[in-house]
Short mmCIF file of C-alpha atoms and ligand atoms in Angstrom, two decimals:
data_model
loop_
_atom_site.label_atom_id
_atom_site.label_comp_id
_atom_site.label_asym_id
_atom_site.label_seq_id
_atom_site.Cartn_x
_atom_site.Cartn_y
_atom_site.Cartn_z
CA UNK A 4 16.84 148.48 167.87
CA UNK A 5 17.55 152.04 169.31
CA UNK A 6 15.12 154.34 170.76
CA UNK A 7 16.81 158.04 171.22
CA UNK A 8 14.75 159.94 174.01
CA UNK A 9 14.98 163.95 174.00
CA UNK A 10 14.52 165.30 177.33
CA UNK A 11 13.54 169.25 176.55
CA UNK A 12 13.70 170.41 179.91
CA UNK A 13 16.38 172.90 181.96
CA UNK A 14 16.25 170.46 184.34
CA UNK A 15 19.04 167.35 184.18
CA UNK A 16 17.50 165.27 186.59
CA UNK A 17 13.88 167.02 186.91
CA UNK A 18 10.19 165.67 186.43
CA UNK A 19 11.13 165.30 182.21
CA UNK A 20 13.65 162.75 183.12
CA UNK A 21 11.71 160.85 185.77
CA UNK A 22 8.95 160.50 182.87
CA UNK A 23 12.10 158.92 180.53
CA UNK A 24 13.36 156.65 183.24
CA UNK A 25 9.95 154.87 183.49
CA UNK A 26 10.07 154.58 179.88
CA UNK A 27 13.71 153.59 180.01
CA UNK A 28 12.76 150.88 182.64
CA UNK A 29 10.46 149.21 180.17
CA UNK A 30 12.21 149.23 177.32
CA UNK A 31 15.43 147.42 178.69
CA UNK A 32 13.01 144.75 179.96
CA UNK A 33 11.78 144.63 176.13
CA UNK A 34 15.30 144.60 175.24
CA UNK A 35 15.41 147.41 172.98
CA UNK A 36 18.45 150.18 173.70
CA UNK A 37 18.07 153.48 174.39
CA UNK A 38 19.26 156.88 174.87
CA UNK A 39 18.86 159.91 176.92
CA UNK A 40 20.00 163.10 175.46
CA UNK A 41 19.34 166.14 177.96
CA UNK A 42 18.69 169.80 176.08
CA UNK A 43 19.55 171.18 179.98
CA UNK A 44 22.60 173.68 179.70
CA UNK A 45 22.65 173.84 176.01
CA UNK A 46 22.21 177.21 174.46
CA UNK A 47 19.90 176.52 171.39
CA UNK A 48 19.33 179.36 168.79
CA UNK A 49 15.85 179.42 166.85
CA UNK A 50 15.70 178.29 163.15
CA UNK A 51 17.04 180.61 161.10
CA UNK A 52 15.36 179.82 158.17
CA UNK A 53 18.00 180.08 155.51
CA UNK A 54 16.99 177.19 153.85
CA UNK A 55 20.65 175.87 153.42
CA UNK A 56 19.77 172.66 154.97
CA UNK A 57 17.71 171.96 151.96
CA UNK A 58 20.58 171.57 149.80
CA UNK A 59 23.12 170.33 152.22
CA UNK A 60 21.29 168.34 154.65
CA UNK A 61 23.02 169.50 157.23
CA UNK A 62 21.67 172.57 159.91
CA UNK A 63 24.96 175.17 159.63
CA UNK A 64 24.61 176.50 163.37
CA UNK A 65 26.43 172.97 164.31
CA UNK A 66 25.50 172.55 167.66
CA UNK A 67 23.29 169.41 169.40
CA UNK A 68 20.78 169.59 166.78
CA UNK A 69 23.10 168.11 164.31
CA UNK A 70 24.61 165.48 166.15
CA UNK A 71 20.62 164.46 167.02
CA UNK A 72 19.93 164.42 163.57
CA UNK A 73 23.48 162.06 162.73
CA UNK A 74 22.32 159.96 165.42
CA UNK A 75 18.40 159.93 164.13
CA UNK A 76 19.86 158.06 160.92
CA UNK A 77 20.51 154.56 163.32
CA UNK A 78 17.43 155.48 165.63
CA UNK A 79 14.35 153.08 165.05
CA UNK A 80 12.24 154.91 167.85
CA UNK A 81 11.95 158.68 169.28
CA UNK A 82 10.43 159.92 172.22
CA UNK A 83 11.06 163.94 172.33
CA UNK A 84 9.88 165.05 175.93
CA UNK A 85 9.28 167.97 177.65
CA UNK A 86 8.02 169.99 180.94
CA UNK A 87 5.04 172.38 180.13
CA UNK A 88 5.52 176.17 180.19
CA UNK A 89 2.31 177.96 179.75
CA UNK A 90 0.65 175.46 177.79
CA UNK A 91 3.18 174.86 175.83
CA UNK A 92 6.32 172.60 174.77
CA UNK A 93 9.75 174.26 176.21
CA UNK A 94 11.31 176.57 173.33
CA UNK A 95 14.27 174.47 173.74
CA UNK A 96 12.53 171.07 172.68
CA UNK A 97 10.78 173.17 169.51
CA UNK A 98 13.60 174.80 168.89
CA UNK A 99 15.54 171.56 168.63
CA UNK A 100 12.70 170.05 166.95
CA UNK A 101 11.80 172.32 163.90
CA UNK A 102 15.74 172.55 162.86
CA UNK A 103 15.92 168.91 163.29
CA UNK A 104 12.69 167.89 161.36
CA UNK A 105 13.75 170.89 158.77
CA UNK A 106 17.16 169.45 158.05
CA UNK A 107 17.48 165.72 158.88
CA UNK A 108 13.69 164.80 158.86
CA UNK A 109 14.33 162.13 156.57
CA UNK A 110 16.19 160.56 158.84
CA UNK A 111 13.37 160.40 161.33
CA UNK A 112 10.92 158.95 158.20
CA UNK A 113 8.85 156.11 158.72
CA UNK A 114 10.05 155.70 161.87
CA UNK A 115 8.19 155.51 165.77
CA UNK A 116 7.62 158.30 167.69
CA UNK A 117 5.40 159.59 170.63
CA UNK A 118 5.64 162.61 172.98
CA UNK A 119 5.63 162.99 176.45
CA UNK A 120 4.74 166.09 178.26
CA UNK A 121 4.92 166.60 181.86
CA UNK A 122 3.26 168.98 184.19
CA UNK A 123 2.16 170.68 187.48
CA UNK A 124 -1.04 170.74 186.86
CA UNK A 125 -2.31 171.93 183.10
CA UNK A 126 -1.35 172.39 179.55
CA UNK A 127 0.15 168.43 178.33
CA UNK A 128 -2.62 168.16 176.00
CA UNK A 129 -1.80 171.30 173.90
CA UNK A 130 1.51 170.80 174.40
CA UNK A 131 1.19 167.08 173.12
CA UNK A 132 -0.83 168.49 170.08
CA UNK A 133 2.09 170.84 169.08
CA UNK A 134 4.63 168.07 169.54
CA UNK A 135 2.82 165.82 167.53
CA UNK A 136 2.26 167.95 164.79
CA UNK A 137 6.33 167.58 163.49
CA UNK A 138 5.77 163.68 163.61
CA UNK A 139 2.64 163.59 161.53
CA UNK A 140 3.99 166.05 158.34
CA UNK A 141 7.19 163.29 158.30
CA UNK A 142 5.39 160.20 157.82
CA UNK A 143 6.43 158.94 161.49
CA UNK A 144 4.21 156.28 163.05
CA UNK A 145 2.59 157.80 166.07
CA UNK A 146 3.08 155.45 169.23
CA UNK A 147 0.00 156.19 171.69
CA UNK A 148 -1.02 154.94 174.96
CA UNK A 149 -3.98 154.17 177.40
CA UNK A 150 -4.11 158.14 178.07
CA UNK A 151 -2.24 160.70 176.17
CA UNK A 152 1.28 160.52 177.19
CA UNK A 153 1.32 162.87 180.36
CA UNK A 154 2.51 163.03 184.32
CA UNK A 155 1.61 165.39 186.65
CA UNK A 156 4.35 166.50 189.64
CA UNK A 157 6.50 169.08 189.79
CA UNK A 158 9.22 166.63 190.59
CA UNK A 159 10.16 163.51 189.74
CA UNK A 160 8.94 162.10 193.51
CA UNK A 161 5.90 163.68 192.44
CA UNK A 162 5.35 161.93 189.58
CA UNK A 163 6.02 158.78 190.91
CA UNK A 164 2.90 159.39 192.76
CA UNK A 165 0.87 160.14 189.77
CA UNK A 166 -0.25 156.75 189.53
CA UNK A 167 -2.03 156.64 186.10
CA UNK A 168 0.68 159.20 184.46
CA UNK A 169 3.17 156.23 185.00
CA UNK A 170 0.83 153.56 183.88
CA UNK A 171 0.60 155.69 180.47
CA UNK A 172 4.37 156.34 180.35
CA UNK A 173 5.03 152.02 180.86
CA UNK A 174 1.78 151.10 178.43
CA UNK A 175 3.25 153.99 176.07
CA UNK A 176 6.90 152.14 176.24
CA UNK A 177 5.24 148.26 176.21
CA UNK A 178 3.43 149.32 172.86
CA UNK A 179 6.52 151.46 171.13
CA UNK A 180 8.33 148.42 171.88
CA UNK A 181 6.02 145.73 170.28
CA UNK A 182 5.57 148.39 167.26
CA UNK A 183 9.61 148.10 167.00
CA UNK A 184 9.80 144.56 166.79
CA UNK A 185 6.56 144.32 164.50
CA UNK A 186 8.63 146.83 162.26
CA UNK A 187 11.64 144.89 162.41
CA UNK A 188 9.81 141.73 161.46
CA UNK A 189 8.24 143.35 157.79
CA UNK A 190 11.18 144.50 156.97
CA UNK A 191 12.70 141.08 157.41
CA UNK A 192 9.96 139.72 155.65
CA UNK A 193 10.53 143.23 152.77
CA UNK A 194 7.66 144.86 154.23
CA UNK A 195 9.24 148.46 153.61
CA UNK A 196 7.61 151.99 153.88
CA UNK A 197 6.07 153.59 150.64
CA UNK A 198 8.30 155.71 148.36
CA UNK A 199 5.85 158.73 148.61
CA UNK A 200 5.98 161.99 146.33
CA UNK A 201 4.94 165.41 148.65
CA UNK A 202 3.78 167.98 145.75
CA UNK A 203 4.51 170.92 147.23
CA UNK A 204 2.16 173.89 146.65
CA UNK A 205 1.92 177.31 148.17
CA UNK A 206 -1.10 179.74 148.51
CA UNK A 207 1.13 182.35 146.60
CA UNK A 208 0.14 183.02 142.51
C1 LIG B 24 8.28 178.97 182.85
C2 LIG B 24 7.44 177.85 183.39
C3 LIG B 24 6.15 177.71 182.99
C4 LIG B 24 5.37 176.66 183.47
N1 LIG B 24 4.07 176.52 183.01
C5 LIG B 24 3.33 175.50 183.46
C6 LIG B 24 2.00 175.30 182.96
O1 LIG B 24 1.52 175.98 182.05
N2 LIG B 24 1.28 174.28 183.49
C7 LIG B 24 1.76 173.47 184.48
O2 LIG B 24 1.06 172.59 184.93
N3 LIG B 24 3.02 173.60 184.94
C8 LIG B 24 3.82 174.58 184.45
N4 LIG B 24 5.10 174.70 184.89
C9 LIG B 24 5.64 173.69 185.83
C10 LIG B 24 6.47 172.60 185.12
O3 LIG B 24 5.83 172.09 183.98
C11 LIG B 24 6.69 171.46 186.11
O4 LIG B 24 7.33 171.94 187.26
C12 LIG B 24 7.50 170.32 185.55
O5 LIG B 24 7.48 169.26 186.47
C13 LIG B 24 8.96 170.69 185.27
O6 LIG B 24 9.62 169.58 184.70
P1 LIG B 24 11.22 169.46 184.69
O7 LIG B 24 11.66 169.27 186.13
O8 LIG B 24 11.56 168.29 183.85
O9 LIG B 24 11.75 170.74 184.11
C14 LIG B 24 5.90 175.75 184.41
C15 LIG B 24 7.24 175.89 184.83
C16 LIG B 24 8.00 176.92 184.32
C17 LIG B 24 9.45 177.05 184.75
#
């Protein structure tokens, strides 16, 4: 079982990362693999909303997004993280994520997911709202925690020092990891996801 972590911030090594290295920390003790992929230093265009991935499957810019969404299809877990900026997810995470949930989000179907936002002082909760929204129109079972997935620091020292933010981030991993196995086990025992229909409809007549 493979958990691929997104780490949305400009920063390699910044507060985003600390938050994943807790996480990491956890789930190697659980046994479950992992992997960090940094957005830092990657130059990610918006969607462009030609709606070619609809018939191909594939995003045509070809850049990260599309090896993400190759390496989605042998993902069980996702954790798509990011610093705060003004109340808000980094563009580069939502950029990243609305091409990736456009084109490849069945990949990512019926699979684990949680967010993790962290901050200097305000603006995870929004932030974790807006994240959250991509995982709950894909039929992705939400992972949550003893608090909503958030650290406060503005680096990753600092968020050491956030005492309860790290006690989300490891109860956050502990329970992603038991929702893994638990997975793992229906589907041993053909316990698989629902076939659903989505009847599309739009306010236009
Ligand atoms: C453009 C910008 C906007 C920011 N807006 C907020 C904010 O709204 N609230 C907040 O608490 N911190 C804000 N911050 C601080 C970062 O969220 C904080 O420093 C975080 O630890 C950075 O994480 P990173 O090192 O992984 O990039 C902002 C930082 C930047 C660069």
């Amino acid at each position: 079982m493979k958990v691929l972590m997104i780490n949305g911030s400009s920063h390699l090594n910044g507060t985003t990362n600390g938050a994943l290295e807790i996480i990491a920390n956890i789930l190697k003790q659980e046994g479950i693999d992992y992997e960090i992929i940094s957005l830092a230093s990657q130059n990610i265009p918006d969607c462009l909303g030609c709606g070619k991935c609809t018939t191909t499957g594939q995003c045509i810019m070809g850049d990260i997004v599309n090896e993400i969404g190759m390496k989605a299809l042998s993902a069980d877990g996702f954790i798509f993280a990011s610093p705060v900026y003004y109340a808000h997810p980094s563009a580069r995470l939502l950029a990243v994520m609305d091409r990736l949930f456009y084109a490849y989000g069945n990949n990512l179907k019926h699979k684990v997911a949680a967010s993790v936002l962290v901050a200097r002082r305000a603006g995870c909760e929004s932030s974790f709202d807006v994240i959250n929204k991509h995982f709950t129109i894909n039929e992705m079972v939400v992972v949550s925690s003893t608090y909503w997935n958030q650290g406060f620091g503005m680096n990753k020292e600092q968020l050491k020092q956030d005492i309860e933010g790290v006690n989300t981030l490891e109860n956050l991993a502990k329970n992603m990891a038991w929702l893994l196995k638990t997975i793992e086990c229906g589907k041993k025992n053909n316990i698989l996801p629902p076939k659903n229909t989505k009847k599309g409809f739009n306010f236009i007549h």
